[in-house]
């Protein structure tokens, strides 16, 4: 039976009842798809209780972004959580999370200035603030994040290390459809023609190791950018090969673990993807 929790009072009561149990936590913004469900399955296999949060976090969206239009199919989401056997759903509204007078922010320096942080300046402060609150509210044993948002996973891991939060952060592989397209709630914005173009993104990223055999990193990045442009993407924020942990430029490709990461646009929809090299 899925327990639906909408107020902090009921959440804390639920939490008290779980004392001594291992609690797995999967934070989401809802519009659940197989990618989210793969995180939940992993959480179920490693914990006594699994709690999922659905909260479209206003402070991680810039005014020109898609906060208002972000899909919110709560009834369908609840059904999916019930079917997969989740124990509790934490679904606060914005006022429960940010009551009047709220004015604290949690901010990780350094890594948040790169890539996504450069294109979405306040995004990661919004993410770390809400995840910190969620961790305080739930005090999970383990929390599950997708590599789909690879930089977010690194930022949260850093926050947890830096702030001695007693939760183990677990990164989970990207769930893709048969064509290789990374599942995302934002794929719902795409027309069939745009979906065809979106499917090219992962095949271009997959070519990175081959390109790097015959050219240096800067050349490989330019080549991928050109191919993405030809494939029909309207704008490319970045397609880069970086150190897999710091996300800084690679100094020595023979010694560092590397990752290729991209953010691209199809009309008003921004898509991100990444892959280990
Ligand atoms: P979101 O609801 O988009 O904020 O995502 C909630 C969590 O699910 C985040 O940790 C995401 O990285 C993860 N996630 C989203 N899409 C996927 C996917 N295709 N594969 C694996 N994890 C995902």
mmCIF file of C-alpha atoms and ligand atoms in Angstrom:
data_model
loop_
_atom_site.group_PDB
_atom_site.id
_atom_site.type_symbol
_atom_site.label_atom_id
_atom_site.label_comp_id
_atom_site.label_asym_id
_atom_site.label_seq_id
_atom_site.Cartn_x
_atom_site.Cartn_y
_atom_site.Cartn_z
ATOM 1 C CA UNK A 1 0.000 0.000 0.000
ATOM 2 C CA UNK A 2 1.325 3.410 -1.027
ATOM 3 C CA UNK A 3 1.204 6.002 1.758
ATOM 4 C CA UNK A 4 0.790 9.467 0.253
ATOM 5 C CA UNK A 5 2.342 12.200 2.411
ATOM 6 C CA UNK A 6 1.571 15.829 1.686
ATOM 7 C CA UNK A 7 2.450 17.656 4.906
ATOM 8 C CA UNK A 8 5.701 17.729 6.870
ATOM 9 C CA UNK A 9 3.807 16.560 9.973
ATOM 10 C CA UNK A 10 2.640 13.360 8.288
ATOM 11 C CA UNK A 11 6.076 12.821 6.742
ATOM 12 C CA UNK A 12 7.798 13.030 10.118
ATOM 13 C CA UNK A 13 5.237 10.690 11.664
ATOM 14 C CA UNK A 14 5.903 8.189 8.869
ATOM 15 C CA UNK A 15 9.659 8.619 9.363
ATOM 16 C CA UNK A 16 9.389 7.920 13.105
ATOM 17 C CA UNK A 17 7.616 4.649 12.351
ATOM 18 C CA UNK A 18 10.546 3.519 10.142
ATOM 19 C CA UNK A 19 13.189 3.846 12.857
ATOM 20 C CA UNK A 20 15.935 1.247 12.535
ATOM 21 C CA UNK A 21 14.983 0.387 8.944
ATOM 22 C CA UNK A 22 17.077 1.102 5.854
ATOM 23 C CA UNK A 23 15.338 3.805 3.866
ATOM 24 C CA UNK A 24 15.904 4.220 0.136
ATOM 25 C CA UNK A 25 14.943 7.580 -1.325
ATOM 26 C CA UNK A 26 14.355 8.532 -4.969
ATOM 27 C CA UNK A 27 13.806 12.265 -5.528
ATOM 28 C CA UNK A 28 11.950 13.173 -8.751
ATOM 29 C CA UNK A 29 9.935 15.927 -10.381
ATOM 30 C CA UNK A 30 7.272 13.419 -11.477
ATOM 31 C CA UNK A 31 6.013 12.565 -14.983
ATOM 32 C CA UNK A 32 7.513 9.199 -14.157
ATOM 33 C CA UNK A 33 9.006 7.029 -16.899
ATOM 34 C CA UNK A 34 11.056 3.828 -17.065
ATOM 35 C CA UNK A 35 14.211 5.790 -16.154
ATOM 36 C CA UNK A 36 12.712 6.813 -12.812
ATOM 37 C CA UNK A 37 11.353 3.298 -12.305
ATOM 38 C CA UNK A 38 14.837 1.803 -12.785
ATOM 39 C CA UNK A 39 16.087 3.944 -9.866
ATOM 40 C CA UNK A 40 13.121 2.802 -7.766
ATOM 41 C CA UNK A 41 13.778 -0.886 -8.556
ATOM 42 C CA UNK A 42 17.384 -0.470 -7.414
ATOM 43 C CA UNK A 43 16.238 1.293 -4.236
ATOM 44 C CA UNK A 44 13.770 -1.519 -3.554
ATOM 45 C CA UNK A 45 16.457 -4.169 -3.922
ATOM 46 C CA UNK A 46 18.752 -2.480 -1.356
ATOM 47 C CA UNK A 47 16.435 -1.111 1.366
ATOM 48 C CA UNK A 48 13.615 -2.080 3.740
ATOM 49 C CA UNK A 49 11.452 0.886 2.751
ATOM 50 C CA UNK A 50 11.382 3.056 -0.370
ATOM 51 C CA UNK A 51 10.117 6.619 -0.464
ATOM 52 C CA UNK A 52 9.812 8.643 -3.679
ATOM 53 C CA UNK A 53 9.354 12.395 -3.760
ATOM 54 C CA UNK A 54 7.530 14.256 -6.504
ATOM 55 C CA UNK A 55 8.180 17.961 -6.358
ATOM 56 C CA UNK A 56 8.626 20.345 -9.286
ATOM 57 C CA UNK A 57 11.102 22.621 -7.565
ATOM 58 C CA UNK A 58 10.409 26.251 -8.534
ATOM 59 C CA UNK A 59 13.801 27.589 -7.386
ATOM 60 C CA UNK A 60 15.797 25.468 -9.824
ATOM 61 C CA UNK A 61 14.009 26.971 -12.851
ATOM 62 C CA UNK A 62 14.936 30.376 -14.298
ATOM 63 C CA UNK A 63 12.008 32.705 -15.106
ATOM 64 C CA UNK A 64 12.299 31.926 -18.854
ATOM 65 C CA UNK A 65 12.326 28.135 -18.319
ATOM 66 C CA UNK A 66 9.519 25.554 -18.332
ATOM 67 C CA UNK A 67 8.376 25.538 -14.660
ATOM 68 C CA UNK A 68 4.751 26.357 -15.559
ATOM 69 C CA UNK A 69 4.482 23.914 -18.447
ATOM 70 C CA UNK A 70 6.435 21.036 -16.832
ATOM 71 C CA UNK A 71 4.143 17.930 -16.985
ATOM 72 C CA UNK A 72 2.381 17.062 -13.690
ATOM 73 C CA UNK A 73 0.372 13.833 -14.213
ATOM 74 C CA UNK A 74 0.059 13.118 -10.461
ATOM 75 C CA UNK A 75 -2.745 10.520 -10.635
ATOM 76 C CA UNK A 76 -0.879 8.455 -13.241
ATOM 77 C CA UNK A 77 2.348 8.788 -11.252
ATOM 78 C CA UNK A 78 0.622 7.524 -8.103
ATOM 79 C CA UNK A 79 -0.689 4.504 -10.000
ATOM 80 C CA UNK A 80 2.812 3.703 -11.283
ATOM 81 C CA UNK A 81 4.270 3.952 -7.764
ATOM 82 C CA UNK A 82 1.538 1.721 -6.358
ATOM 83 C CA UNK A 83 2.068 -0.861 -9.091
ATOM 84 C CA UNK A 84 5.838 -1.036 -8.613
ATOM 85 C CA UNK A 85 5.412 -1.368 -4.839
ATOM 86 C CA UNK A 86 6.788 1.897 -3.457
ATOM 87 C CA UNK A 87 6.021 2.371 0.258
ATOM 88 C CA UNK A 88 5.600 6.127 0.469
ATOM 89 C CA UNK A 89 5.178 9.146 -1.772
ATOM 90 C CA UNK A 90 6.287 12.547 -0.491
ATOM 91 C CA UNK A 91 4.396 15.126 -2.547
ATOM 92 C CA UNK A 92 4.505 18.507 -0.824
ATOM 93 C CA UNK A 93 3.241 21.665 -2.505
ATOM 94 C CA UNK A 94 5.506 24.669 -3.080
ATOM 95 C CA UNK A 95 4.268 26.476 0.036
ATOM 96 C CA UNK A 96 4.961 23.452 2.257
ATOM 97 C CA UNK A 97 8.535 23.397 0.939
ATOM 98 C CA UNK A 98 9.055 27.159 0.856
ATOM 99 C CA UNK A 99 6.765 28.815 3.418
ATOM 100 C CA UNK A 100 6.641 32.582 3.567
ATOM 101 C CA UNK A 101 9.878 33.967 4.943
ATOM 102 C CA UNK A 102 12.058 31.155 3.554
ATOM 103 C CA UNK A 103 15.449 32.700 2.731
ATOM 104 C CA UNK A 104 18.194 30.093 3.052
ATOM 105 C CA UNK A 105 20.228 28.737 0.171
ATOM 106 C CA UNK A 106 22.677 25.826 0.007
ATOM 107 C CA UNK A 107 25.376 26.348 -2.575
ATOM 108 C CA UNK A 108 28.258 24.178 -3.792
ATOM 109 C CA UNK A 109 31.123 26.162 -5.370
ATOM 110 C CA UNK A 110 33.488 25.143 -8.179
ATOM 111 C CA UNK A 111 31.892 22.343 -10.167
ATOM 112 C CA UNK A 112 28.536 24.194 -10.288
ATOM 113 C CA UNK A 113 30.091 26.963 -12.394
ATOM 114 C CA UNK A 114 30.832 24.633 -15.319
ATOM 115 C CA UNK A 115 28.646 23.290 -18.171
ATOM 116 C CA UNK A 116 25.010 23.285 -16.959
ATOM 117 C CA UNK A 117 25.910 25.936 -14.372
ATOM 118 C CA UNK A 118 27.246 28.251 -17.083
ATOM 119 C CA UNK A 119 24.019 27.997 -19.089
ATOM 120 C CA UNK A 120 21.603 27.857 -16.122
ATOM 121 C CA UNK A 121 23.215 30.182 -13.531
ATOM 122 C CA UNK A 122 20.974 29.570 -10.478
ATOM 123 C CA UNK A 123 19.973 26.026 -11.309
ATOM 124 C CA UNK A 124 22.339 24.090 -9.035
ATOM 125 C CA UNK A 125 21.702 26.322 -5.998
ATOM 126 C CA UNK A 126 18.036 25.441 -6.419
ATOM 127 C CA UNK A 127 18.889 21.745 -6.694
ATOM 128 C CA UNK A 128 21.253 21.602 -3.698
ATOM 129 C CA UNK A 129 18.873 23.647 -1.548
ATOM 130 C CA UNK A 130 15.913 21.367 -2.239
ATOM 131 C CA UNK A 131 17.915 18.127 -1.985
ATOM 132 C CA UNK A 132 19.382 19.299 1.327
ATOM 133 C CA UNK A 133 15.863 19.970 2.599
ATOM 134 C CA UNK A 134 14.645 16.594 1.317
ATOM 135 C CA UNK A 135 17.560 14.824 3.023
ATOM 136 C CA UNK A 136 16.779 16.615 6.317
ATOM 137 C CA UNK A 137 13.094 15.805 5.993
ATOM 138 C CA UNK A 138 13.568 12.112 5.171
ATOM 139 C CA UNK A 139 17.014 11.209 6.568
ATOM 140 C CA UNK A 140 17.414 8.410 3.999
ATOM 141 C CA UNK A 141 20.006 5.652 4.333
ATOM 142 C CA UNK A 142 20.593 5.708 0.577
ATOM 143 C CA UNK A 143 19.518 8.162 -2.133
ATOM 144 C CA UNK A 144 19.371 7.277 -5.825
ATOM 145 C CA UNK A 145 20.222 9.687 -8.654
ATOM 146 C CA UNK A 146 20.449 9.026 -12.398
ATOM 147 C CA UNK A 147 23.597 9.540 -14.434
ATOM 148 C CA UNK A 148 21.205 11.182 -16.908
ATOM 149 C CA UNK A 149 21.839 14.351 -14.882
ATOM 150 C CA UNK A 150 25.516 13.535 -14.543
ATOM 151 C CA UNK A 151 26.712 16.904 -13.274
ATOM 152 C CA UNK A 152 23.865 17.001 -10.743
ATOM 153 C CA UNK A 153 25.012 13.611 -9.423
ATOM 154 C CA UNK A 154 28.569 14.939 -8.977
ATOM 155 C CA UNK A 155 27.311 18.143 -7.309
ATOM 156 C CA UNK A 156 25.101 16.257 -4.847
ATOM 157 C CA UNK A 157 27.878 13.775 -4.060
ATOM 158 C CA UNK A 158 30.122 16.746 -3.277
ATOM 159 C CA UNK A 159 27.497 18.428 -1.081
ATOM 160 C CA UNK A 160 27.018 15.195 0.885
ATOM 161 C CA UNK A 161 30.779 14.791 1.380
ATOM 162 C CA UNK A 162 31.356 18.441 2.277
ATOM 163 C CA UNK A 163 28.424 18.654 4.711
ATOM 164 C CA UNK A 164 28.873 15.187 6.319
ATOM 165 C CA UNK A 165 25.320 14.162 5.422
ATOM 166 C CA UNK A 166 24.767 10.608 6.609
ATOM 167 C CA UNK A 167 23.222 9.368 3.356
ATOM 168 C CA UNK A 168 24.919 7.253 0.711
ATOM 169 C CA UNK A 169 24.472 8.750 -2.761
ATOM 170 C CA UNK A 170 24.095 6.075 -5.416
ATOM 171 C CA UNK A 171 24.452 6.868 -9.126
ATOM 172 C CA UNK A 172 22.366 4.764 -11.525
ATOM 173 C CA UNK A 173 22.932 4.148 -15.256
ATOM 174 C CA UNK A 174 20.949 6.052 -17.900
ATOM 175 C CA UNK A 175 17.840 4.212 -19.057
ATOM 176 C CA UNK A 176 17.442 4.502 -22.850
ATOM 177 C CA UNK A 177 14.814 3.463 -25.381
ATOM 178 C CA UNK A 178 15.606 0.931 -28.122
ATOM 179 C CA UNK A 179 17.124 3.641 -30.320
ATOM 180 C CA UNK A 180 19.423 4.768 -27.505
ATOM 181 C CA UNK A 181 17.482 7.970 -26.721
ATOM 182 C CA UNK A 182 17.808 8.759 -22.999
ATOM 183 C CA UNK A 183 14.341 8.746 -21.419
ATOM 184 C CA UNK A 184 13.314 12.164 -20.102
ATOM 185 C CA UNK A 185 10.088 13.784 -18.969
ATOM 186 C CA UNK A 186 10.911 16.555 -21.455
ATOM 187 C CA UNK A 187 10.806 14.121 -24.423
ATOM 188 C CA UNK A 188 7.025 14.567 -24.150
ATOM 189 C CA UNK A 189 7.458 18.070 -25.614
ATOM 190 C CA UNK A 190 8.907 16.685 -28.873
ATOM 191 C CA UNK A 191 7.043 16.132 -32.164
ATOM 192 C CA UNK A 192 7.688 12.841 -34.060
ATOM 193 C CA UNK A 193 10.080 14.717 -36.405
ATOM 194 C CA UNK A 194 11.962 16.223 -33.468
ATOM 195 C CA UNK A 195 12.148 12.798 -31.793
ATOM 196 C CA UNK A 196 13.893 11.460 -34.913
ATOM 197 C CA UNK A 197 16.518 14.169 -34.577
ATOM 198 C CA UNK A 198 16.795 13.677 -30.784
ATOM 199 C CA UNK A 199 17.671 10.014 -31.394
ATOM 200 C CA UNK A 200 20.865 11.110 -33.152
ATOM 201 C CA UNK A 201 22.294 12.646 -29.985
ATOM 202 C CA UNK A 202 23.409 9.428 -28.304
ATOM 203 C CA UNK A 203 24.923 8.001 -31.503
ATOM 204 C CA UNK A 204 27.075 11.122 -31.856
ATOM 205 C CA UNK A 205 28.232 10.828 -28.225
ATOM 206 C CA UNK A 206 28.948 7.143 -28.802
ATOM 207 C CA UNK A 207 31.389 8.101 -31.564
ATOM 208 C CA UNK A 208 33.631 10.035 -29.125
ATOM 209 C CA UNK A 209 36.073 7.199 -28.295
ATOM 210 C CA UNK A 210 36.627 6.467 -32.003
ATOM 211 C CA UNK A 211 37.166 10.128 -32.835
ATOM 212 C CA UNK A 212 39.688 10.432 -30.014
ATOM 213 C CA UNK A 213 41.825 7.691 -31.514
ATOM 214 C CA UNK A 214 42.611 9.860 -34.537
ATOM 215 C CA UNK A 215 42.324 13.447 -33.251
ATOM 216 C CA UNK A 216 42.852 15.510 -30.132
ATOM 217 C CA UNK A 217 40.012 16.398 -27.747
ATOM 218 C CA UNK A 218 39.329 19.874 -29.170
ATOM 219 C CA UNK A 219 39.070 18.473 -32.693
ATOM 220 C CA UNK A 220 36.779 15.656 -31.562
ATOM 221 C CA UNK A 221 34.503 18.181 -29.828
ATOM 222 C CA UNK A 222 34.315 20.370 -32.951
ATOM 223 C CA UNK A 223 33.593 17.338 -35.110
ATOM 224 C CA UNK A 224 30.719 16.223 -32.820
ATOM 225 C CA UNK A 225 29.327 19.761 -32.759
ATOM 226 C CA UNK A 226 29.309 19.881 -36.560
ATOM 227 C CA UNK A 227 27.604 16.493 -36.851
ATOM 228 C CA UNK A 228 24.921 17.536 -34.328
ATOM 229 C CA UNK A 229 24.328 20.737 -36.327
ATOM 230 C CA UNK A 230 23.944 18.715 -39.532
ATOM 231 C CA UNK A 231 21.595 16.269 -37.746
ATOM 232 C CA UNK A 232 19.094 19.115 -37.284
ATOM 233 C CA UNK A 233 19.508 20.345 -33.700
ATOM 234 C CA UNK A 234 18.578 24.025 -33.544
ATOM 235 C CA UNK A 235 21.256 25.017 -31.037
ATOM 236 C CA UNK A 236 24.130 23.286 -29.271
ATOM 237 C CA UNK A 237 24.983 24.679 -25.829
ATOM 238 C CA UNK A 238 27.947 22.355 -25.488
ATOM 239 C CA UNK A 239 29.362 19.001 -26.497
ATOM 240 C CA UNK A 240 32.559 18.377 -24.568
ATOM 241 C CA UNK A 241 34.892 15.688 -23.286
ATOM 242 C CA UNK A 242 35.759 16.266 -19.625
ATOM 243 C CA UNK A 243 37.292 14.674 -16.544
ATOM 244 C CA UNK A 244 34.554 12.344 -15.290
ATOM 245 C CA UNK A 245 34.707 13.517 -11.680
ATOM 246 C CA UNK A 246 35.597 17.212 -11.740
ATOM 247 C CA UNK A 247 34.095 17.937 -15.196
ATOM 248 C CA UNK A 248 37.102 20.163 -15.826
ATOM 249 C CA UNK A 249 38.957 19.998 -19.175
ATOM 250 C CA UNK A 250 41.094 16.876 -19.547
ATOM 251 C CA UNK A 251 44.822 17.426 -19.009
ATOM 252 C CA UNK A 252 46.081 13.928 -19.733
ATOM 253 C CA UNK A 253 43.776 11.644 -21.678
ATOM 254 C CA UNK A 254 45.826 8.562 -20.916
ATOM 255 C CA UNK A 255 45.500 8.948 -17.152
ATOM 256 C CA UNK A 256 42.079 10.480 -16.506
ATOM 257 C CA UNK A 257 38.653 8.898 -16.528
ATOM 258 C CA UNK A 258 36.645 10.826 -19.120
ATOM 259 C CA UNK A 259 33.041 11.537 -19.993
ATOM 260 C CA UNK A 260 31.407 13.119 -23.032
ATOM 261 C CA UNK A 261 28.530 15.463 -22.178
ATOM 262 C CA UNK A 262 26.137 17.477 -24.327
ATOM 263 C CA UNK A 263 23.238 19.908 -24.080
ATOM 264 C CA UNK A 264 21.270 20.666 -27.239
ATOM 265 C CA UNK A 265 18.055 22.362 -28.245
ATOM 266 C CA UNK A 266 15.155 21.363 -30.470
ATOM 267 C CA UNK A 267 13.087 24.516 -30.754
ATOM 268 C CA UNK A 268 12.195 25.401 -27.124
ATOM 269 C CA UNK A 269 13.141 21.979 -25.692
ATOM 270 C CA UNK A 270 16.576 21.526 -24.135
ATOM 271 C CA UNK A 271 17.949 17.976 -24.003
ATOM 272 C CA UNK A 272 21.013 16.679 -22.147
ATOM 273 C CA UNK A 273 22.878 13.399 -22.458
ATOM 274 C CA UNK A 274 26.278 11.973 -21.535
ATOM 275 C CA UNK A 275 28.356 8.836 -21.689
ATOM 276 C CA UNK A 276 31.495 7.348 -20.157
ATOM 277 C CA UNK A 277 34.516 7.048 -22.470
HETATM 278 P P1 LIG B 1 13.759 14.285 -12.767
HETATM 279 O O1 LIG B 1 12.350 13.875 -12.422
HETATM 280 O O2 LIG B 1 13.956 14.532 -14.226
HETATM 281 O O3 LIG B 1 14.265 15.375 -11.879
HETATM 282 O O4 LIG B 1 14.662 13.030 -12.455
HETATM 283 C C1 LIG B 1 14.653 12.407 -11.197
HETATM 284 C C2 LIG B 1 15.801 11.448 -11.136
HETATM 285 O O5 LIG B 1 15.652 10.461 -12.159
HETATM 286 C C3 LIG B 1 17.160 12.126 -11.360
HETATM 287 O O6 LIG B 1 18.122 11.545 -10.493
HETATM 288 C C4 LIG B 1 17.442 11.791 -12.809
HETATM 289 O O7 LIG B 1 18.824 11.773 -13.117
HETATM 290 C C5 LIG B 1 16.842 10.403 -12.916
HETATM 291 N N1 LIG B 1 16.551 10.089 -14.323
HETATM 292 C C6 LIG B 1 15.825 10.821 -15.201
HETATM 293 N N2 LIG B 1 15.820 10.232 -16.408
HETATM 294 C C7 LIG B 1 16.570 9.113 -16.292
HETATM 295 C C8 LIG B 1 16.972 8.081 -17.203
HETATM 296 N N3 LIG B 1 16.596 8.070 -18.488
HETATM 297 N N4 LIG B 1 17.748 7.080 -16.729
HETATM 298 C C9 LIG B 1 18.146 7.066 -15.427
HETATM 299 N N5 LIG B 1 17.807 8.005 -14.529
HETATM 300 C C10 LIG B 1 17.040 9.018 -14.953
#
